[in-house]
XYZ file of C-alpha atoms in Angstrom:
387
model
C 139.502 -134.764 -157.266
C 136.977 -135.289 -160.094
C 137.127 -133.197 -163.253
C 134.659 -130.316 -163.330
C 133.207 -129.608 -166.769
C 132.492 -125.927 -167.362
C 132.266 -125.651 -171.173
C 129.905 -127.063 -173.778
C 132.815 -128.471 -175.802
C 134.171 -130.404 -172.810
C 130.696 -131.684 -172.040
C 130.212 -132.795 -175.641
C 133.527 -134.684 -175.575
C 132.581 -136.501 -172.380
C 129.101 -137.357 -173.671
C 130.627 -138.760 -176.869
C 132.620 -141.175 -174.691
C 129.529 -141.931 -172.635
C 127.526 -142.832 -175.750
C 129.651 -145.987 -176.082
C 129.022 -147.078 -172.482
C 126.306 -149.590 -171.532
C 125.167 -147.282 -168.732
C 125.906 -144.042 -166.922
C 125.092 -143.156 -163.321
C 123.587 -139.719 -162.725
C 122.762 -137.473 -159.786
C 122.102 -133.772 -159.233
C 122.461 -131.084 -156.622
C 119.859 -128.341 -156.653
C 118.138 -125.647 -154.615
C 114.384 -125.239 -154.276
C 113.734 -123.432 -151.024
C 113.228 -120.006 -152.623
C 111.846 -120.921 -156.058
C 108.931 -122.816 -157.614
C 111.168 -124.571 -160.126
C 114.308 -126.222 -158.824
C 117.577 -124.437 -159.600
C 119.963 -126.993 -161.065
C 123.386 -126.383 -159.510
C 125.423 -129.474 -160.357
C 125.141 -132.692 -162.369
C 127.288 -135.699 -161.518
C 127.836 -138.426 -164.123
C 129.969 -141.560 -163.993
C 130.810 -144.192 -166.594
C 131.561 -147.833 -165.823
C 135.140 -148.209 -164.629
C 137.438 -146.685 -162.051
C 139.672 -144.271 -163.998
C 139.744 -140.689 -162.774
C 138.132 -139.459 -166.005
C 135.229 -141.907 -165.682
C 133.375 -139.651 -163.223
C 132.818 -135.925 -163.722
C 131.012 -132.954 -162.259
C 129.095 -130.803 -164.738
C 128.610 -127.185 -163.699
C 125.355 -125.855 -165.236
C 126.042 -122.456 -163.643
C 129.276 -121.960 -165.587
C 129.072 -119.012 -167.950
C 128.137 -119.984 -171.503
C 127.685 -123.715 -170.909
C 124.782 -125.473 -172.649
C 123.555 -128.873 -171.454
C 122.400 -130.008 -174.906
C 125.070 -132.761 -175.201
C 123.920 -134.205 -171.877
C 120.293 -134.138 -172.960
C 121.230 -135.896 -176.208
C 122.865 -138.591 -174.085
C 119.667 -138.867 -172.044
C 117.777 -139.550 -175.286
C 120.253 -142.241 -176.387
C 118.331 -145.513 -176.148
C 121.555 -147.548 -176.132
C 122.737 -146.180 -172.787
C 120.904 -146.953 -169.542
C 120.610 -143.928 -167.255
C 120.954 -144.989 -163.620
C 119.597 -142.840 -160.775
C 118.718 -143.361 -157.131
C 115.287 -142.003 -156.153
C 115.012 -140.335 -159.540
C 111.710 -138.430 -159.224
C 113.076 -134.958 -158.434
C 116.056 -135.293 -160.765
C 113.806 -136.260 -163.664
C 111.464 -133.350 -163.010
C 114.409 -130.944 -163.157
C 115.622 -132.320 -166.489
C 112.113 -132.291 -167.933
C 111.545 -128.658 -166.973
C 115.034 -127.526 -168.013
C 115.583 -129.618 -171.133
C 112.190 -131.075 -172.064
C 113.684 -134.551 -171.758
C 112.991 -137.633 -169.647
C 116.089 -139.887 -169.598
C 115.447 -143.245 -171.230
C 116.032 -146.104 -170.739
C 115.928 -145.559 -166.993
C 117.013 -147.588 -163.970
C 116.190 -146.423 -160.442
C 118.199 -148.224 -157.776
C 115.710 -147.313 -155.046
C 112.923 -149.064 -156.962
C 115.200 -151.992 -157.820
C 116.286 -152.345 -154.192
C 112.631 -152.501 -153.175
C 112.063 -155.364 -155.590
C 115.231 -157.105 -154.353
C 114.023 -157.136 -150.752
C 115.799 -154.100 -149.278
C 112.524 -152.575 -148.053
C 110.449 -149.559 -149.019
C 112.250 -146.349 -150.095
C 115.666 -147.535 -148.976
C 118.208 -144.711 -148.847
C 121.354 -144.444 -150.963
C 123.584 -144.437 -147.891
C 122.130 -147.783 -146.809
C 122.810 -149.334 -150.212
C 126.369 -147.980 -150.234
C 126.964 -149.586 -146.851
C 125.280 -152.904 -147.620
C 126.300 -153.429 -151.253
C 129.424 -151.337 -151.854
C 130.708 -151.956 -148.302
C 131.643 -148.293 -148.022
C 130.600 -145.247 -146.013
C 129.635 -141.747 -147.103
C 130.730 -138.398 -145.747
C 127.421 -136.511 -145.542
C 128.853 -133.304 -144.046
C 128.136 -131.352 -147.264
C 124.534 -132.537 -147.617
C 122.937 -129.202 -146.693
C 125.434 -126.786 -148.233
C 124.540 -124.028 -150.701
C 125.243 -125.657 -154.060
C 124.745 -122.404 -155.959
C 127.845 -120.766 -154.460
C 131.108 -120.849 -156.365
C 133.795 -122.036 -156.111
C 132.778 -125.432 -154.805
C 134.903 -126.715 -151.951
C 136.889 -129.932 -152.192
C 134.548 -131.423 -149.581
C 131.522 -130.565 -151.718
C 133.107 -132.134 -154.797
C 133.996 -135.331 -152.919
C 130.492 -135.566 -151.492
C 128.860 -134.987 -154.881
C 130.957 -137.452 -156.879
C 130.389 -140.227 -154.337
C 126.705 -140.131 -155.250
C 127.510 -141.598 -158.675
C 130.706 -143.616 -158.181
C 129.250 -146.045 -155.620
C 126.066 -146.103 -157.678
C 127.898 -148.086 -160.364
C 128.501 -151.045 -158.053
C 124.974 -150.831 -156.669
C 123.484 -150.841 -160.166
C 125.547 -153.811 -161.329
C 124.669 -155.798 -158.211
C 120.940 -155.059 -158.347
C 120.613 -155.663 -162.082
C 122.317 -159.033 -161.629
C 119.955 -159.937 -158.784
C 116.942 -158.939 -160.852
C 118.092 -161.115 -163.734
C 118.612 -164.097 -161.426
C 115.185 -163.711 -159.828
C 113.503 -162.869 -163.161
C 112.089 -159.684 -161.661
C 113.437 -157.156 -164.134
C 109.923 -156.618 -165.458
C 108.774 -155.719 -161.931
C 111.114 -152.729 -161.991
C 110.047 -151.779 -165.512
C 106.415 -151.696 -164.376
C 107.256 -149.505 -161.391
C 109.234 -147.090 -163.575
C 106.418 -146.550 -166.078
C 105.108 -143.499 -164.228
C 108.586 -142.005 -163.829
C 109.292 -142.215 -167.560
C 105.922 -140.676 -168.482
C 106.448 -136.980 -169.253
C 102.929 -136.141 -168.036
C 104.113 -137.002 -164.515
C 106.071 -133.746 -164.465
C 103.403 -131.451 -165.904
C 101.606 -129.494 -163.181
C 98.139 -128.438 -164.285
C 96.941 -125.419 -162.244
C 93.324 -126.549 -162.652
C 94.164 -129.750 -160.758
C 96.279 -128.131 -158.034
C 93.378 -128.069 -155.560
C 93.388 -131.858 -155.312
C 96.500 -131.795 -153.120
C 94.645 -129.692 -150.525
C 93.324 -131.359 -147.381
C 89.756 -130.184 -147.626
C 87.853 -129.931 -144.362
C 84.425 -129.697 -145.963
C 82.372 -131.613 -148.511
C 80.663 -128.400 -149.666
C 80.734 -128.304 -153.452
C 80.773 -124.493 -153.388
C 83.757 -124.386 -151.051
C 85.582 -126.894 -153.233
C 84.840 -124.802 -156.326
C 86.299 -121.688 -154.677
C 89.306 -123.656 -153.399
C 89.841 -124.971 -156.934
C 89.938 -121.444 -158.377
C 92.151 -120.128 -155.567
C 94.619 -123.009 -155.949
C 94.716 -122.533 -159.734
C 95.497 -118.827 -159.332
C 98.181 -119.578 -156.753
C 99.812 -122.194 -159.011
C 99.818 -119.911 -162.050
C 101.219 -117.000 -160.055
C 103.900 -119.151 -158.420
C 104.969 -120.585 -161.769
C 105.028 -117.167 -163.443
C 107.062 -115.529 -160.650
C 109.073 -118.695 -159.898
C 108.352 -118.575 -156.176
C 107.207 -121.430 -153.898
C 103.420 -121.702 -153.823
C 103.340 -121.326 -150.048
C 105.172 -118.003 -150.387
C 102.098 -116.786 -152.292
C 99.381 -118.232 -150.040
C 99.725 -121.004 -147.504
C 97.282 -123.898 -147.649
C 95.515 -123.007 -144.399
C 94.979 -119.407 -145.563
C 93.686 -120.610 -148.928
C 91.144 -122.860 -147.225
C 90.149 -120.012 -144.917
C 89.389 -117.832 -147.950
C 87.391 -120.643 -149.549
C 85.265 -120.673 -146.402
C 84.908 -116.903 -145.783
C 84.435 -116.018 -149.496
C 85.831 -112.444 -149.491
C 84.216 -110.254 -152.154
C 86.777 -107.443 -152.148
C 90.199 -106.499 -150.812
C 88.638 -105.058 -147.665
C 87.064 -108.441 -146.907
C 90.364 -110.091 -147.752
C 92.153 -108.080 -145.062
C 89.931 -109.626 -142.403
C 91.718 -112.938 -142.894
C 93.612 -114.213 -139.860
C 96.039 -116.385 -141.813
C 96.860 -114.499 -145.011
C 100.467 -113.367 -145.522
C 101.067 -109.615 -145.591
C 102.140 -109.539 -149.239
C 98.955 -111.364 -150.242
C 96.743 -108.578 -148.865
C 97.673 -106.095 -151.587
C 98.581 -105.752 -155.229
C 98.335 -108.462 -157.862
C 98.016 -111.311 -155.374
C 95.101 -109.707 -153.539
C 93.365 -108.895 -156.825
C 93.914 -112.429 -158.063
C 92.543 -113.988 -154.879
C 89.374 -111.869 -154.947
C 88.857 -112.682 -158.636
C 89.373 -116.405 -157.951
C 86.749 -116.347 -155.189
C 84.325 -114.626 -157.577
C 84.922 -117.304 -160.225
C 84.247 -120.015 -157.661
C 81.015 -118.330 -156.596
C 79.905 -118.126 -160.249
C 80.239 -121.869 -160.926
C 76.737 -123.251 -161.662
C 75.417 -125.696 -159.074
C 75.373 -128.473 -161.667
C 79.117 -128.035 -162.283
C 80.298 -127.951 -158.666
C 83.016 -130.474 -157.756
C 81.736 -133.611 -156.092
C 83.357 -134.893 -152.900
C 85.242 -138.157 -153.223
C 83.757 -140.725 -150.879
C 86.022 -143.533 -151.984
C 84.735 -146.980 -152.786
C 81.544 -148.290 -151.210
C 82.427 -150.610 -148.331
C 78.917 -151.215 -147.058
C 79.322 -154.899 -147.949
C 82.715 -155.258 -146.249
C 83.287 -158.759 -144.898
C 85.684 -158.270 -141.936
C 86.544 -161.979 -141.720
C 87.466 -162.047 -145.405
C 89.569 -158.907 -144.967
C 91.467 -160.651 -142.154
C 92.087 -163.676 -144.362
C 93.427 -161.411 -147.100
C 95.811 -159.839 -144.583
C 97.131 -163.258 -143.629
C 97.560 -164.191 -147.292
C 99.296 -160.909 -148.069
C 101.734 -161.324 -145.198
C 102.592 -164.851 -146.288
C 103.030 -163.857 -149.919
C 105.123 -160.815 -149.083
C 107.441 -162.854 -146.868
C 107.809 -165.481 -149.580
C 108.634 -162.832 -152.213
C 110.928 -160.899 -149.879
C 109.139 -157.550 -150.275
C 107.260 -155.338 -147.814
C 103.502 -155.933 -147.623
C 102.654 -152.273 -148.228
C 104.497 -152.383 -151.545
C 101.977 -154.939 -152.760
C 98.716 -153.726 -151.227
C 97.634 -151.418 -148.416
C 95.174 -152.175 -145.645
C 92.678 -149.987 -147.482
C 93.208 -152.063 -150.646
C 92.383 -155.235 -148.734
C 89.188 -153.706 -147.353
C 88.206 -152.757 -150.896
C 88.777 -156.337 -152.043
C 86.744 -157.699 -149.140
C 83.941 -155.318 -150.165
C 83.782 -156.760 -153.669
C 86.063 -154.297 -155.478
C 88.646 -156.418 -157.232
C 90.146 -153.782 -159.540
C 93.328 -152.105 -158.346
C 97.106 -152.132 -158.555
C 97.105 -155.701 -157.253
C 94.940 -156.900 -160.166
C 97.673 -156.694 -162.811
C 101.429 -156.838 -163.283
C 103.903 -158.190 -160.761
C 101.549 -157.536 -157.835
C 99.043 -159.873 -159.455
C 101.754 -162.502 -159.869
C 102.815 -162.266 -156.236
C 99.474 -161.746 -154.504
C 96.522 -160.758 -156.658
C 95.963 -164.074 -158.424
C 95.757 -166.055 -155.174
C 93.720 -163.293 -153.527
C 91.146 -163.615 -156.312
C 91.089 -167.394 -155.844
C 90.561 -166.901 -152.117
C 87.673 -164.522 -152.798
C 86.089 -167.102 -155.108
C 86.434 -169.840 -152.502
C 88.831 -171.854 -154.637
C 91.571 -171.949 -151.967
C 91.800 -171.890 -148.191
C 94.597 -171.071 -145.748
C 96.144 -173.314 -143.162
C 98.883 -172.779 -140.597
C 101.714 -175.171 -139.863
C 103.920 -173.792 -137.121
C 104.934 -170.315 -138.231
C 104.100 -170.961 -141.878
C 100.857 -170.195 -143.687
C 100.036 -172.538 -146.547
C 97.537 -172.366 -149.384
C 95.203 -175.315 -149.558
C 93.142 -176.123 -152.626
C 89.459 -176.120 -151.740
C 87.696 -179.440 -152.230
């Protein structure tokens, strides 16, 4: 069984060893069903190698333990921090320790670039690269309960031990194909601390608005901001405060007092009284007070009135051919909506720079300018220089 670290001194000793390693693999177990911020319950870390002491479980719930040595390791630019599907793990570390591990390697992103498909799961990579299988029986256990069972420990440590072989294989493939910079481009957002900062004033943008009314959007904006601030302050899930459908109902009905609020069909019982009810009524009032000139404007997307359907079809053929040649999924390069934008004259987008431009964007621009044409030979599509 792996060693479980429960003291700051033991963690510091392990991290001192890790500081001399070229990389470490990292994973977490956490709970988030009943809180706004994730509750970190376990951190798994492995060093290169196969000795028993090369992989440990760190118990952040142990009395008196401080994770500062781990966060110092995360800041060590000489050690690559390897995760799989790192987004949630990184958010936890940013909120808890004000740190974003760097340099970073995400095996899910790397696998995408290496032709394993979009958002490939860890279990698939373990099976295909490490030639092993995982026991997932502990996947949905309560990681906050102590003591951890032997089954939980085995499950948790496997998430970083197999990751070593996966990382070494993928990094080698990236070097051979000269696609390491593709991964670095994709990881730019993950390593940007602003990715993990939730601004209450922008929370309304995740709502699925059913109206283009600027006034309704202004009220929804204020309601969503109140909900986000309250949820953060009380550390409860936002939908435990007000569900999205109830929030949009209030933006439409515009209650002016608690009595009006109680006429809602969708509002949770706890939201009809006390601080939540007062906050909702005040938020509606703020939305009603927004001057007409300052009301949010609906997003209509890019103008496609000049869309050339035939050109869009040609771009789809080119994209398919390019994606097959590069060994990556088409939707990783450009979406159907992106292609319609291009065929409408909008040539700025993710495809216009970086690795997407190398793979597809450059030839797409040439096709739009009439510099190349497409021909089919059997099952293959070829680019032909225009005369």
